[in-house]
XYZ file of C-alpha atoms in Angstrom:
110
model
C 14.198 -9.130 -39.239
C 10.922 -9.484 -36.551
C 8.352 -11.411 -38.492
C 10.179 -14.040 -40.271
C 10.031 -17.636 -40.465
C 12.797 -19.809 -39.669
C 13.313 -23.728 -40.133
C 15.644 -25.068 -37.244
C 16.936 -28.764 -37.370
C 18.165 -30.329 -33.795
C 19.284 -33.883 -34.226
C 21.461 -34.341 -31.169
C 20.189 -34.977 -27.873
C 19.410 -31.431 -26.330
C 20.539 -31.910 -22.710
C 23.936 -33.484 -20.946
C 25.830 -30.938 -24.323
C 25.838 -27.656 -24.102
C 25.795 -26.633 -27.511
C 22.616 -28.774 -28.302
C 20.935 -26.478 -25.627
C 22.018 -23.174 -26.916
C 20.382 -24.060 -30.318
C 17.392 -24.677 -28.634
C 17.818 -21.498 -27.345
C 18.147 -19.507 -30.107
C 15.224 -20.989 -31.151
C 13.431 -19.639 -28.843
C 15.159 -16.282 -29.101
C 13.920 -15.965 -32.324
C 10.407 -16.190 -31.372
C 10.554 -13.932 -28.617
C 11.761 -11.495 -30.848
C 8.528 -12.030 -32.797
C 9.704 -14.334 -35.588
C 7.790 -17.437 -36.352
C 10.359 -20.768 -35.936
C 9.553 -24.444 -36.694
C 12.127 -26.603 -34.549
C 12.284 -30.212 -36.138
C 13.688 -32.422 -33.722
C 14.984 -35.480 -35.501
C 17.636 -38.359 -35.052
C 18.694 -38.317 -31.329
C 16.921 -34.319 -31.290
C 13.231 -36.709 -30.936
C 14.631 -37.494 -27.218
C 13.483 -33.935 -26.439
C 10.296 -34.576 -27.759
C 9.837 -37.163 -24.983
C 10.909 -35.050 -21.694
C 9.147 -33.051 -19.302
C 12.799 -31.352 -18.639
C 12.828 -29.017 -22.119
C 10.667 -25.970 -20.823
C 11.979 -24.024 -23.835
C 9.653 -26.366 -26.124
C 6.235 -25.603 -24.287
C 7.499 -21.062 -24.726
C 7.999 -21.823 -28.100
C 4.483 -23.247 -28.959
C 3.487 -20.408 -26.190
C 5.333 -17.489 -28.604
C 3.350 -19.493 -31.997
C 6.161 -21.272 -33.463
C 5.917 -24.940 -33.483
C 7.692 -27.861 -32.478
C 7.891 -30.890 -34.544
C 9.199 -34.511 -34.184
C 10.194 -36.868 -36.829
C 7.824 -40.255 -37.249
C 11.110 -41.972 -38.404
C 13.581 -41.228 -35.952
C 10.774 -41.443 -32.705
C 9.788 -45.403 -34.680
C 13.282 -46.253 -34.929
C 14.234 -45.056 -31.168
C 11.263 -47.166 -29.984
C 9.830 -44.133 -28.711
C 6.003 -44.458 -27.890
C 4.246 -41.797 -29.745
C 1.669 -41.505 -26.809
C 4.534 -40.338 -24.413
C 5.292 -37.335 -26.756
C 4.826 -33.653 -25.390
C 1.748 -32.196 -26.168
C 3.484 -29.444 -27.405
C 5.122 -31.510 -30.427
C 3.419 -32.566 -33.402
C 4.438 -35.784 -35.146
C 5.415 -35.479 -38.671
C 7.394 -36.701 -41.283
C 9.916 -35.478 -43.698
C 7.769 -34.176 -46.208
C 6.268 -31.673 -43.941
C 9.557 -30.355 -43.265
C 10.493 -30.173 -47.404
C 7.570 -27.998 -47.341
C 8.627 -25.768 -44.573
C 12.061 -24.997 -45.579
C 10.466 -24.295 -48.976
C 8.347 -21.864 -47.284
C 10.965 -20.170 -45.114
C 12.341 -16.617 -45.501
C 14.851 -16.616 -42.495
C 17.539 -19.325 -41.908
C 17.495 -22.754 -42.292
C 19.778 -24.784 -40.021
C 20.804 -27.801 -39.005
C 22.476 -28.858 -35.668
């Protein structure tokens, strides 16, 4: 399955819940197994895109997947979009239409 492109959705909070982490995880497992991921963080996920304390998103963008964050959800949490990680790129939900349209792998939603 090593060279496939996967669409992974994280809209809870990814720390202080254990299950939101282990997505993030298998995120990453993905790429290190050579497959290409795009983790949208969106709804309470965009909290993520904020921290310093996710050093699974920085090994992601390392390993060439990417890392978005969704304009909506970081407007709407009052979340200043010069305090995201330089490792996410702001983007909206159209962006994301096209990638799942473009994915081969899995498409999920946490």
């Amino acid at each position: 399955m090593a060279g496939r492109s996967h669409v992974m959705v994280e809209s809870q909070a990814v720390w202080g819940k254990p299950e939101a982490g282990r997505f993030v995880k298998e995120a990453l497992s993905l790429a290190e197994a050579g497959d290409r991921v795009i983790l949208y963080l969106v709804e309470d996920g965009v909290f993520a895109a904020c921290s310093d304390g996710i050093p699974e998103l920085a090994r992601l963008v390392e390993l060439g997947s990417e890392v978005w964050a969704d304009d909506w959800s970081l407007t709407h949490r009052a979340l200043v979009a010069t305090r995201v990680s330089p490792y996410v790129r702001v983007t909206g939900a159209q962006a994301l239409d096209g990638a799942v349209r473009r994915a081969d792998g899995r498409v999920v939603l946490h």
